Coordinates of C-alpha atoms in Angstrom, one line a residue:
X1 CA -2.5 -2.9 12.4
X2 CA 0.3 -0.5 13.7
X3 CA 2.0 -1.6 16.6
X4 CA 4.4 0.5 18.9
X5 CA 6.3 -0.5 20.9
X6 CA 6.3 1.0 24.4
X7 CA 9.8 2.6 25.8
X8 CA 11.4 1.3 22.1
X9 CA 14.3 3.7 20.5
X10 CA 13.3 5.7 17.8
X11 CA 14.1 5.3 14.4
X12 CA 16.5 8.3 14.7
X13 CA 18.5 6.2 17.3
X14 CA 18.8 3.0 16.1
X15 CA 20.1 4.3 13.1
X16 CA 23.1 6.3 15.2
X17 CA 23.4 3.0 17.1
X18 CA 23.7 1.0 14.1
X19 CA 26.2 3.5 12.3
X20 CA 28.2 3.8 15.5
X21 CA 30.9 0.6 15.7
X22 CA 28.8 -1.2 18.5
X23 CA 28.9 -4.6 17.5
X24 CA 26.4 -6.2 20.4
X25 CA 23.6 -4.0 19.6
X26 CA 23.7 -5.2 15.5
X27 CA 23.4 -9.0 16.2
X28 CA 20.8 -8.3 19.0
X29 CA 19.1 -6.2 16.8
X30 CA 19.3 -8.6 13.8
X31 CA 18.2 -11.7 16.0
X32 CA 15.2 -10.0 17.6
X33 CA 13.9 -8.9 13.9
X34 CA 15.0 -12.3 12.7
X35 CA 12.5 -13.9 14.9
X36 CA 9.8 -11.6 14.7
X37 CA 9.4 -11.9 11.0
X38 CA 10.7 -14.1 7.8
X39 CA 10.8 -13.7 4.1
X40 CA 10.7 -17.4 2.9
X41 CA 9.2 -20.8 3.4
X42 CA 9.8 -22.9 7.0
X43 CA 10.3 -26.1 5.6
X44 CA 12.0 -25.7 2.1
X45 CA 12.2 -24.1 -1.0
X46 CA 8.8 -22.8 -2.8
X47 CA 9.6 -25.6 -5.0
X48 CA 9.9 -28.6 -2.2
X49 CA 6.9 -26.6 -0.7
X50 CA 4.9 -27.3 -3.8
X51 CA 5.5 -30.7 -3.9
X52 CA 4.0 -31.0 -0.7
X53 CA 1.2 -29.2 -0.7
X54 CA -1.9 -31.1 -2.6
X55 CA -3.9 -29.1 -5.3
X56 CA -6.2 -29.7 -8.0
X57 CA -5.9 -28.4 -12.2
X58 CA -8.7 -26.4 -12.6
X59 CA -9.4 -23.0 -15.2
X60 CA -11.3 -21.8 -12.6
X61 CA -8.6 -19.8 -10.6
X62 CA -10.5 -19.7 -7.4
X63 CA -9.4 -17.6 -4.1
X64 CA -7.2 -20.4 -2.2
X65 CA -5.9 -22.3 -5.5
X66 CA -2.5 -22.9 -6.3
X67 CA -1.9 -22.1 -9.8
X68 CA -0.1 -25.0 -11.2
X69 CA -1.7 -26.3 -14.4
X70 CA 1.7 -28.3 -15.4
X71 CA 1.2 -31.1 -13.2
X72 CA -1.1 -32.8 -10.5
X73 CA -0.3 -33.5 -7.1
X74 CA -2.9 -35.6 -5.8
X75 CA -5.0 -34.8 -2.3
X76 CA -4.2 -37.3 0.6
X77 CA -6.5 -38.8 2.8
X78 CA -7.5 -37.0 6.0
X79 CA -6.0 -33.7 4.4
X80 CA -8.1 -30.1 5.3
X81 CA -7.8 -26.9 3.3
X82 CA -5.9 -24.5 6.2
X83 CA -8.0 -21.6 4.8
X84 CA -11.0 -23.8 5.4
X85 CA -10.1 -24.7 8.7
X86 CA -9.5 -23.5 12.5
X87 CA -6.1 -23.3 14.2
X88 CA -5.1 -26.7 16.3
X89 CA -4.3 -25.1 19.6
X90 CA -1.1 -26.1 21.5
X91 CA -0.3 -28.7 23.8
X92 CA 0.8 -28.4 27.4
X93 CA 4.3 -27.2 27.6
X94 CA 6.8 -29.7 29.6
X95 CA 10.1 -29.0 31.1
X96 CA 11.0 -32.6 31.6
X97 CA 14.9 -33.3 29.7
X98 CA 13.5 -36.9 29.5
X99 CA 14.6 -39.0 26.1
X100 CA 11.2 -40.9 26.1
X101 CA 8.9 -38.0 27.4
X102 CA 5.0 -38.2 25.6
X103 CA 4.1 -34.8 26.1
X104 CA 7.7 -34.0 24.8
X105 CA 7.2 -35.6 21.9
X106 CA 3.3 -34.6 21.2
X107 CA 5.3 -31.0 21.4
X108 CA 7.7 -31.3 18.2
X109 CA 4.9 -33.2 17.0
X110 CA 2.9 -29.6 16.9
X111 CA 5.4 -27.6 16.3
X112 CA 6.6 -29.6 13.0
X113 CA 2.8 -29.7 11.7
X114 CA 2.8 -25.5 12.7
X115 CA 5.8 -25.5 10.3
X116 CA 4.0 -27.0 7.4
X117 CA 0.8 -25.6 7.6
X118 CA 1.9 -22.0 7.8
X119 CA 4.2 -22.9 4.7
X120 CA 0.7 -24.3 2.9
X121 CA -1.0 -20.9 3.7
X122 CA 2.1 -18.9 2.3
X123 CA 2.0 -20.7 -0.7
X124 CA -1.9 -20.6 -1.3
X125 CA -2.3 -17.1 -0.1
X126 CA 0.9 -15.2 -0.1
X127 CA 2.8 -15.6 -3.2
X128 CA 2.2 -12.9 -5.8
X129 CA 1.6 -14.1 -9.2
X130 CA 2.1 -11.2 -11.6
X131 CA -1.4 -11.4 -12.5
X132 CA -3.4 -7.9 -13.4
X133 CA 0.0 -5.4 -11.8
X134 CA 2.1 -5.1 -14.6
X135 CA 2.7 -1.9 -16.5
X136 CA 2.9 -1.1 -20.2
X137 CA 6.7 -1.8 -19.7
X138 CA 6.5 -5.0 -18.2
X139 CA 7.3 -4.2 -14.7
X140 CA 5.3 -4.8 -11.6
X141 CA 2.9 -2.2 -9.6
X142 CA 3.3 -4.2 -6.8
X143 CA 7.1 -4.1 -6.5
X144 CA 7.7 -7.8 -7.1
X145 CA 10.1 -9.4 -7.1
X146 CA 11.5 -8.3 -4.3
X147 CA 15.5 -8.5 -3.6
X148 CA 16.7 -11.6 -2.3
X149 CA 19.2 -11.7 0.6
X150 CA 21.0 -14.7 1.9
X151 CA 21.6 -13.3 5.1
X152 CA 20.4 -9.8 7.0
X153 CA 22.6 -7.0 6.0
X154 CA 23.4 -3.6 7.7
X155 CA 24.5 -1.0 5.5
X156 CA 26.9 1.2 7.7
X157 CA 26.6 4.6 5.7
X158 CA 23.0 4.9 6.0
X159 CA 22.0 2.5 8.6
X160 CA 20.0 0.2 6.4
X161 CA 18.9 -3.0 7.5
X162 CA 18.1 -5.3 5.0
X163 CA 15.9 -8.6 6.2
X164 CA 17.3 -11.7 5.0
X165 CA 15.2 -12.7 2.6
X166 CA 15.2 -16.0 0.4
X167 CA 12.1 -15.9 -1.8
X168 CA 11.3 -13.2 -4.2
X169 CA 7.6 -13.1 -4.6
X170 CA 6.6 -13.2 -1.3
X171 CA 6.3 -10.5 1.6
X172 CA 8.0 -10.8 4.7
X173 CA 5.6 -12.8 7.2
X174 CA 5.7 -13.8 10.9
X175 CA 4.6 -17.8 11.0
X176 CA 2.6 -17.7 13.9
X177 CA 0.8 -14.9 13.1
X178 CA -0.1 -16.5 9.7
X179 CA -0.7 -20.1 11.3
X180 CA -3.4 -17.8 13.5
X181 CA -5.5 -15.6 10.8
X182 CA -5.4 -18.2 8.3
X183 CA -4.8 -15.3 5.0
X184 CA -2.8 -13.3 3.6
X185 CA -0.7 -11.3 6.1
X186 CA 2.3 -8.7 5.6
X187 CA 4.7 -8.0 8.4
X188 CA 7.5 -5.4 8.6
X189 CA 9.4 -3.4 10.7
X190 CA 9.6 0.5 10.4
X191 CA 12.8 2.1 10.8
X192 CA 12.2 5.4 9.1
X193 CA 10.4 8.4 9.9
X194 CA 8.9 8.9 6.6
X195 CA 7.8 4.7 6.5
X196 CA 5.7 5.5 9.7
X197 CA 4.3 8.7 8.5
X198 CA 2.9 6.5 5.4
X199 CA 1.7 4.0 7.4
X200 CA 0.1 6.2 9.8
X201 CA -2.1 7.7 7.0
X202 CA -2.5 5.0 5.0
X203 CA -4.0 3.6 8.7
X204 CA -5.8 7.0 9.1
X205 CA -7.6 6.3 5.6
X206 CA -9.1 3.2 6.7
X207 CA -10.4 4.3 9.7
X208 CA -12.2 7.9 9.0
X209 CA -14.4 6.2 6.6
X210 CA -18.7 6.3 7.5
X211 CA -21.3 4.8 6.5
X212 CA -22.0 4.8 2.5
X213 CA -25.2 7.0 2.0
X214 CA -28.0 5.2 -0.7
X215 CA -27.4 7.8 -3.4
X216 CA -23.5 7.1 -2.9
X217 CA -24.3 3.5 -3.9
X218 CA -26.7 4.4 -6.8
X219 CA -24.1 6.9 -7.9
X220 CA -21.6 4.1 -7.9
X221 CA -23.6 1.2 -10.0
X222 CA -24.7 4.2 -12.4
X223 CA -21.0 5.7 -13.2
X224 CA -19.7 1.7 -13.6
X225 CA -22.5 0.6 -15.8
X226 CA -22.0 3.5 -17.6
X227 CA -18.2 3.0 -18.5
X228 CA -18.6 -1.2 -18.8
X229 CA -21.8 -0.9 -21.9
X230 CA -19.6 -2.8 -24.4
X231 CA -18.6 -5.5 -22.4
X232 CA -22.3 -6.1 -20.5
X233 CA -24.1 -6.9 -23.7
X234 CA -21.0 -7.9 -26.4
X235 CA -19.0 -10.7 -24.8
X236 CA -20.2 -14.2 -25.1
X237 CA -18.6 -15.1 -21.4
X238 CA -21.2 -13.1 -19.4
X239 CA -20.2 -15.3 -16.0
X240 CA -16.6 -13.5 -16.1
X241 CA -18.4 -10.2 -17.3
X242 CA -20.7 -10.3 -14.2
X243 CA -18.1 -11.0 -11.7
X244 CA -15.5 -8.5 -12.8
X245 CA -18.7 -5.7 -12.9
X246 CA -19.8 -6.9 -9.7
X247 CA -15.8 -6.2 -8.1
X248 CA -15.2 -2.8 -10.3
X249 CA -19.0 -2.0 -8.0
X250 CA -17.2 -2.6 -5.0
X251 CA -14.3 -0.8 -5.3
X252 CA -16.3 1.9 -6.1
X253 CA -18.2 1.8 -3.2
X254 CA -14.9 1.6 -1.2
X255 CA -13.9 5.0 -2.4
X256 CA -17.0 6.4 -1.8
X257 CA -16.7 5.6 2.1
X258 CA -13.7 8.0 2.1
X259 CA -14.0 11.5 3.2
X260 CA -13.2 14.0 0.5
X261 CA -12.3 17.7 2.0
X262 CA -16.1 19.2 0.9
X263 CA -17.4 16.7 3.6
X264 CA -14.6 17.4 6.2
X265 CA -15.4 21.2 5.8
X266 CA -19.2 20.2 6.0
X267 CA -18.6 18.9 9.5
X268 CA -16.2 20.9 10.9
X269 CA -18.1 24.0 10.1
X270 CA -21.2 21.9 11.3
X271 CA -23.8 21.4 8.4
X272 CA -25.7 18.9 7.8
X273 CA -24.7 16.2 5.0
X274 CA -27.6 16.5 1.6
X275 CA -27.2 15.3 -1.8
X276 CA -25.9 18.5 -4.1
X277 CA -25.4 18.7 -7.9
X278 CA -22.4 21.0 -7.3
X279 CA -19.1 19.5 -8.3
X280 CA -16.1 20.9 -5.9
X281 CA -13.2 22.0 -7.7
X282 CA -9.8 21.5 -5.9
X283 CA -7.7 24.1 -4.7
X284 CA -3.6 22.7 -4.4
X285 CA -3.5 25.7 -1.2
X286 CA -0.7 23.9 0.2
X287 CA 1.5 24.0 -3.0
X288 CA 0.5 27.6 -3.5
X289 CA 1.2 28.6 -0.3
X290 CA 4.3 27.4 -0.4
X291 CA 5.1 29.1 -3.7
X292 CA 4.2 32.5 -2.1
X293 CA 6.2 31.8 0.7
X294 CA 9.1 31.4 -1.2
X295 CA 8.7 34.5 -3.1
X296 CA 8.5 36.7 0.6
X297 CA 11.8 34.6 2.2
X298 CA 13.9 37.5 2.5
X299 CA 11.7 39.5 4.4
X300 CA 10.3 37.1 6.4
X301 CA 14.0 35.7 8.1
X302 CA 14.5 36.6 11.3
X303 CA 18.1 39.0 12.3
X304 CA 19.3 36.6 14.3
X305 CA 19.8 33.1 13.6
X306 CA 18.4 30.8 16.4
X307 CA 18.3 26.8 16.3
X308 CA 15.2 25.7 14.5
X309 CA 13.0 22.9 16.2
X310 CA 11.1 20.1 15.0
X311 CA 8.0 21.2 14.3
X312 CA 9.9 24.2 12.1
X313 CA 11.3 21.5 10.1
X314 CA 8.3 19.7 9.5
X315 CA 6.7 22.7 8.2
X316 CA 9.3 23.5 5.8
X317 CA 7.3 23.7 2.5
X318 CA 8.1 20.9 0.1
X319 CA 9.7 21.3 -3.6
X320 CA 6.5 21.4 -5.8
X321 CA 6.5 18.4 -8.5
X322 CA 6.7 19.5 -12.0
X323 CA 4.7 17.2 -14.4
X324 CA 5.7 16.6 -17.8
X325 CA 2.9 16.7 -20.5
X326 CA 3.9 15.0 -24.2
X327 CA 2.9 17.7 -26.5
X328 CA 3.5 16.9 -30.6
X329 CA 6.6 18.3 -31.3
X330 CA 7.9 18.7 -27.5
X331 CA 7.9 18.3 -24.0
X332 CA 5.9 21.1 -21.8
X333 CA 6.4 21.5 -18.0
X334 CA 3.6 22.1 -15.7
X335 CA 2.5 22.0 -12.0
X336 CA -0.8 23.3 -10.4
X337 CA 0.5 26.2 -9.1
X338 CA 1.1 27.9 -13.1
X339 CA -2.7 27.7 -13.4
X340 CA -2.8 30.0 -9.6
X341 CA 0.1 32.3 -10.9
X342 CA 0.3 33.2 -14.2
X343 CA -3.7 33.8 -15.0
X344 CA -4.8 35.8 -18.0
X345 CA -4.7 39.5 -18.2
X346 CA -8.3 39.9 -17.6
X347 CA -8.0 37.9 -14.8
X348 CA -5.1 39.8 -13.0
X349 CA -7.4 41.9 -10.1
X350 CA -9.8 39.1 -9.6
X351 CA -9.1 37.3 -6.2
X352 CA -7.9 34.1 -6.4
X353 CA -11.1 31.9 -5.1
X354 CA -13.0 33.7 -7.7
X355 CA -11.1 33.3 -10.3
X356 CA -11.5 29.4 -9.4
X357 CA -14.9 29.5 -8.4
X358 CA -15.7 31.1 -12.4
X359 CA -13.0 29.5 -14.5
X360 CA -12.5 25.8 -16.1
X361 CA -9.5 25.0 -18.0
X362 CA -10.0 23.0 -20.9
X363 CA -7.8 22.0 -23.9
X364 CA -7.9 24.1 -26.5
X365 CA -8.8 22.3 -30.1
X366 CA -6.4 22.0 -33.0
X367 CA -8.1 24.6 -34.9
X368 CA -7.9 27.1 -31.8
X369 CA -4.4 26.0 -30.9
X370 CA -3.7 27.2 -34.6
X371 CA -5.7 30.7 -34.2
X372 CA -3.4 31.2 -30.5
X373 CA -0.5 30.7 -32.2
X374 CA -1.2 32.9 -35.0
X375 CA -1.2 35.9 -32.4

């Protein structure tokens, strides 16, 4: 969910707020992030938390289990699972100042319980574990841990705010919005252009998805069963084999739901959707466009310099990425664009798309790479 916030500064002006030496707007700033969102437990420490929280040993790591296996904390009477249940709703509010007031009292009463249930559903569903993200290197896909800060920080040479933030290996959260949904929730504030750009397309992703067609499924089960042979038939665990083919099927299908460019083209220019045994080949246009627009520069600037606008700046071509590729003696540079420019002789007065359309490139064999290098 993307929120905006109606008649809210922009990013670009709370950053020239924040660097300029206005004192006010800072803390009232600070305090209104503060209380929208937090980056650590309500009522203690992950560790007081856990002592609090009942849970069982088990080797079955289910969904909503704490993974503890050192010691048992035992479950009390009367105690629910909050992922198994519905949020308590509130009680009246009362504006009495009364020492002895009931409803006062039956208040804090909620209020206190809000506290420790949201703190049970951050530690059951929130905290990152380090299980399945970590690279060859030992570091974590997912970013974790995550900088600790004792107290919310504004870095006055590039107008960085950083969240105060106690625990390390979970996301910043707003309580009642995690008392509410009952799961795992992520809450942040953007303050960049380029954050809100992401977010806006990672958003956009979700949302442009259709329905999945029957051969789209079919196509899915057939390409997973395919790569997962060895492990269907040769491990003696077959319960954990099943579930993890059943998952790696559902991801699957999940990409399928999104739409490539073939099927964007397909509806813009109004065709119908069939099954096809073509197989689309990419074309990186906007990376070779702005190749060839960088070659023409000079005779494309205009005389006289005017002030350039937003939308001129946003459609500033970007620096192409160059990959690096391990050969066995060296290191060789390469981007997509090479393939587009420096084609083969025979290739030089054949238009672009065709040469696409009737080329593959495929790596050459060691006994051909020794035959090339002989000429």
């Amino acid at each position: 969910m993307l929120i905006w916030i109606k008649s809210a500064l922009s990013p670009l002006e709370i950053r020239n707020r924040l660097l300029n030496p206005d004192e006010q707007f800072q803390k009232d700033l600070v305090a209104y992030l503060e209380s929208c969102h937090v980056g650590e437990f309500l009522t203690g420490t992950m560790a007081e938390v856990k002592t609090k929280v009942p849970y069982r040993t088990t080797t079955r790591k289910g969904l909503h289990d704490v993974i503890d296996s050192e010691e048992y904390n035992p479950t009390p009477v009367g105690y629910a699972d909050p992922t198994q249940t519905l949020p308590e709703a509130p009680p009246p509010l009362c504006d009495c100042n009364e020492e002895m007031c009931e409803a006062c009292a039956c208040s804090d009463s909620w209020w206190r319980s809000l506290a420790e249930v949201t703190d049970d559903l951050v530690l059951r569903s929130n905290v990152h574990t380090l299980r399945g993200c970590l690279r060859k290197d030992g570091t974590c896909s997912a970013r974790f841990p995550r900088d600790v800060f004792t107290k919310t920080e504004v870095d006055l040479e590039d107008g960085y705010i950083h969240i105060k933030k106690l625990e390390p290996m979970i996301n910043t959260i707003t309580p009642d919005l995690t008392y509410l949904l009952r799961c795992n929730t992520d809450v942040t504030s953007l303050l960049s252009g380029t954050s809100i750009k992401a977010v806006v397309a990672y958003v956009s992703d979700y949302i442009t998805k259709s329905s999945l067609k029957i051969y789209h499924m079919f196509d899915s089960v057939n390409s997973v069963l395919k790569r997962q042979t060895t492990e269907i038939g040769g491990s003696p665990i077959q319960q954990n084999n099943c579930r993890k083919l059943l998952m790696q099927m559902v991801n699957s299908l999940t990409s399928k739901l999104q739409i490539g460019s073939p099927m964007a083209s397909l509806y813009l220019l109004k065709n119908p959707d069939h099954y096809t045994n073509h197989h689309f080949k990419p074309f990186w246009w906007k990376s070779y466009v702005g190749f060839v627009r960088a070659a023409w520069t000079a005779d494309v600037q205009p005389a006289v310099p005017h002030q350039s606008s937003d939308d001129e700046i946003e459609a500033e071509p970007e620096l192409e990425q160059l990959v690096l590729m391990k050969g066995k003696d060296c290191l060789v540079g390469a981007t997509n664009v090479d393939d587009y420019v420096w084609r083969p002789s025979v290739f030089e007065n054949t238009s672009l798309y065709d040469y696409l359309q009737m080329t593959t490139r495929v790596k050459r064999t060691p006994k051909q790479l020794v035959d090339f290098r002989k000429v």
